[in-house]
Coordinates of C-alpha atoms in Angstrom, one line a residue:
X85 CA -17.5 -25.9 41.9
X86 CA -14.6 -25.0 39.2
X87 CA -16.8 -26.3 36.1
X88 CA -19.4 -23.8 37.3
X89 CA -17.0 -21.0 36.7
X90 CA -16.0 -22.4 33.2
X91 CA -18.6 -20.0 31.5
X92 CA -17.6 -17.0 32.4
X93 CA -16.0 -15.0 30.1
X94 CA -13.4 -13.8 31.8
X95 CA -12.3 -17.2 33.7
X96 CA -11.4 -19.9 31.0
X97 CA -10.3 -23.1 31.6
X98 CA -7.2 -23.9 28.8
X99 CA -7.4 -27.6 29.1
X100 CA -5.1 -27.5 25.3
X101 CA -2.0 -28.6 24.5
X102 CA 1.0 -27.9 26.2
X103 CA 3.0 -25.3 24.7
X104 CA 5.9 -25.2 22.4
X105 CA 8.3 -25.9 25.0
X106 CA 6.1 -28.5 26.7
X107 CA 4.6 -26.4 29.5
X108 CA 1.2 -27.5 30.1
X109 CA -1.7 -24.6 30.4
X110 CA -2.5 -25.6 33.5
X111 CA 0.2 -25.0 35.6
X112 CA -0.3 -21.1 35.1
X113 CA -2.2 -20.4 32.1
X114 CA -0.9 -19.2 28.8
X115 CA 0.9 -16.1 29.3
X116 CA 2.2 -14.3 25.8
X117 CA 5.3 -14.9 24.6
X118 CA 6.2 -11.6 25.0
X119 CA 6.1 -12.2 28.8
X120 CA 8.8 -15.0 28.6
X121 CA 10.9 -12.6 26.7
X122 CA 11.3 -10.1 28.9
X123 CA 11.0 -11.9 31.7
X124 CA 14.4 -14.0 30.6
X125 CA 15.4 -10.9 29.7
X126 CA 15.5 -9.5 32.9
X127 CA 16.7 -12.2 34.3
X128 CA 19.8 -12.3 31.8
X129 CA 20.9 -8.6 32.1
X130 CA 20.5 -8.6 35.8
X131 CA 22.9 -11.3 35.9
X132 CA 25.2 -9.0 34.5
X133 CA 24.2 -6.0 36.8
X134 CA 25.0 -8.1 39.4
X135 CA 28.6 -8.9 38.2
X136 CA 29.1 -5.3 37.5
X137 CA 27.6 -4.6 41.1
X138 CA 30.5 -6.6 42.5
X139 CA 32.8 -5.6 40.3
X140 CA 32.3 -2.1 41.5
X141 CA 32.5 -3.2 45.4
X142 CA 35.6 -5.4 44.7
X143 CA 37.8 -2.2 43.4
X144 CA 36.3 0.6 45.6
X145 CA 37.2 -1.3 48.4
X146 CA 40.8 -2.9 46.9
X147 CA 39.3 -5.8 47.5
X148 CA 40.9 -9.0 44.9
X149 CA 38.8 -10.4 41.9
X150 CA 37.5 -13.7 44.4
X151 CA 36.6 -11.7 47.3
X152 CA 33.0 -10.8 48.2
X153 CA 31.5 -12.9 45.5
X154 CA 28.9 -14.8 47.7
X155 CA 27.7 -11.7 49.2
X156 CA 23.8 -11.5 47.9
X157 CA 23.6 -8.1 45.5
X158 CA 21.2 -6.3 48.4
X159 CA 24.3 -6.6 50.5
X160 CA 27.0 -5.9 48.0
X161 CA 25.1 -2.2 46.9
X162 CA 24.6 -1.9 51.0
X163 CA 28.1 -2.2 51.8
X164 CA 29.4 -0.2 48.5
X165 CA 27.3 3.2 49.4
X166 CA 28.6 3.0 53.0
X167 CA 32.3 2.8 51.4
X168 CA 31.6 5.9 48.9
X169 CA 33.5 7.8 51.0
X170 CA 36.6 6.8 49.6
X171 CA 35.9 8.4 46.1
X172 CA 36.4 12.3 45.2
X173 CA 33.7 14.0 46.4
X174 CA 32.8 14.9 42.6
X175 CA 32.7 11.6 41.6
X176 CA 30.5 9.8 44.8
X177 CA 27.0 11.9 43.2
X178 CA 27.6 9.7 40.3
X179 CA 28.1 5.9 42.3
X180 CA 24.9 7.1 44.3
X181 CA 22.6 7.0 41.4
X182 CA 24.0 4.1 40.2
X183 CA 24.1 2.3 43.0
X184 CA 20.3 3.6 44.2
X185 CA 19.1 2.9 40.3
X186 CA 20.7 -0.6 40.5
X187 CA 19.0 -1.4 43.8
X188 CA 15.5 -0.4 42.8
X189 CA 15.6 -2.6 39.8
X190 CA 17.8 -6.1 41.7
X191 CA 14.9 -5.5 44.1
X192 CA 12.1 -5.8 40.9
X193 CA 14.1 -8.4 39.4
X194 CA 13.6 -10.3 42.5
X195 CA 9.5 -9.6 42.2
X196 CA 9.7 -11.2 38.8
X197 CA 11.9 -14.1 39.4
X198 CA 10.7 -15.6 42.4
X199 CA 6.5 -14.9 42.1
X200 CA 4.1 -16.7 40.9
X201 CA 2.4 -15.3 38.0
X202 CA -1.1 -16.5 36.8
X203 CA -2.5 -15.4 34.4
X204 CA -5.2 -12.6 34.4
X205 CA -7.8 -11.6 32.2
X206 CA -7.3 -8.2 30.7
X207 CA -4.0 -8.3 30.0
X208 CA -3.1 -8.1 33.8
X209 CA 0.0 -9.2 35.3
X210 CA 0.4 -10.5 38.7
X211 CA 2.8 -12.4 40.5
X212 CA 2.9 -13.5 44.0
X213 CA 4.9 -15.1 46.7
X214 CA 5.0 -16.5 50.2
X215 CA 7.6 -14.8 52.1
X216 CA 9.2 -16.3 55.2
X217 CA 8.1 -14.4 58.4
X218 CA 11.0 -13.6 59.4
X219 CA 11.7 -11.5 56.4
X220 CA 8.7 -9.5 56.4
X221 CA 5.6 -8.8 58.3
X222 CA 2.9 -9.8 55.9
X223 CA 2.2 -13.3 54.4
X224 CA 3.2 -12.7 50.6
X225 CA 4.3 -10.1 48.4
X226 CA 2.6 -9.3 45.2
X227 CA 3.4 -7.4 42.2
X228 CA 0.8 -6.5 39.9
X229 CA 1.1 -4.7 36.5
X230 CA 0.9 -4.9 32.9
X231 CA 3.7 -5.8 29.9
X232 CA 4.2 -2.4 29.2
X233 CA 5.3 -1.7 32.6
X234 CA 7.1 -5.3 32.2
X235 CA 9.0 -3.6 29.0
X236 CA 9.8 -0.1 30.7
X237 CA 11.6 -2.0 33.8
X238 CA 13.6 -3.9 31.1
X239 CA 14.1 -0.2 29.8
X240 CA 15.8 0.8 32.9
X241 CA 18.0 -2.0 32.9
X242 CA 19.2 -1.7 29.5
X243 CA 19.7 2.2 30.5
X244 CA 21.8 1.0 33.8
X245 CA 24.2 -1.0 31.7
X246 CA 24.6 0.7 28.5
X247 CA 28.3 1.3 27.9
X248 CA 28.9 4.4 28.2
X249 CA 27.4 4.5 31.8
X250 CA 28.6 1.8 32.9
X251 CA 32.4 2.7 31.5
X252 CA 31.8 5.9 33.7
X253 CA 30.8 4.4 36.7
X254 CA 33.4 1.6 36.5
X255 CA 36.4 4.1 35.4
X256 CA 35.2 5.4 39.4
X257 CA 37.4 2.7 40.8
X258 CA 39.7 1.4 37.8
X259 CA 42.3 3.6 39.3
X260 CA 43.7 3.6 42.9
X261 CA 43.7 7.2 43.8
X262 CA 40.9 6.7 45.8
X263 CA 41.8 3.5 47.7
X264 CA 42.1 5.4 51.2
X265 CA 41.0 4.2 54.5

């Protein structure tokens, strides 16, 4: 029984107040602060990833400012590395990373977004969700962690869209030199 478990140190019961913004401890424990942070955070500056994602897609492939934006961001960085092609061949080395780096952290964005997250005792983090079958072959997907690995994949983020990468990566396809079939 559940009231058995209530004495063990590292399984507590927070049957307290809800928090400051009215979220009641037991609908996933009381996570820090710090947690919330960078988790909206993340969710934030992806937001504007993705813009910049499509963006990117829209002028590499001539494509006008309402076209492709219901395309999911997976897709969009998909169909932009297959259409590389059409910059200089100095300049593709450059899209690649940022396409590659953009799409390993959409994809941990996604992990952070749509899991679960529990708390764990020792400062643990993990998050958890059912996925549909036919998307993938096991039952759920879990992430598990810390916040210090929460704050260096904010890092990377913050690194994909500083300015002065992102200027160089969208000065790639400001121009229409490279708008060849």
């Amino acid at each position: 029984m559940i009231e058995d478990w209530a004495d063990d140190e590292d399984f507590v019961i927070d049957r307290g107040d809800p928090d400051r913004f009215g979220v009641p401890p037991n609908l996933m424990g009381r996570h820090p602060e710090e947690f919330f942070s960078i988790l909206g955070r993340i969710v934030a500056l992806s937001a504007i990833l993705e813009n910049k994602i499509l963006v990117f897609y829209q002028h590499l492939v001539g494509g006008s400012q309402d076209e492709h934006t219901g395309m999911p961001v997976g897709r969009l960085i998909a169909k932009a590395r297959q259409e590389l092609h059409r910059l200089p061949p100095e300049d593709r080395q450059l899209a690649e990373d940022f396409l590659l780096d953009a799409k390993a952290i959409t994809e941990k964005r996604n992990d952070y977004v749509h899991n679960l997250w529990p708390v764990q005792g020792g400062g643990r983090l993990f998050g958890w969700r059912a996925v549909p079958k036919q998307k993938a072959p096991s039952a759920s997907v879990t992430t598990e962690g810390t916040l210090e690995e929460m704050r260096y994949d904010l890092e990377r983020l913050v690194d994909l869209l500083a300015v002065d990468r992102m200027n160089r990566v969208l000065h790639l396809v400001s121009g229409t030199r490279h708008l060849k079939a």
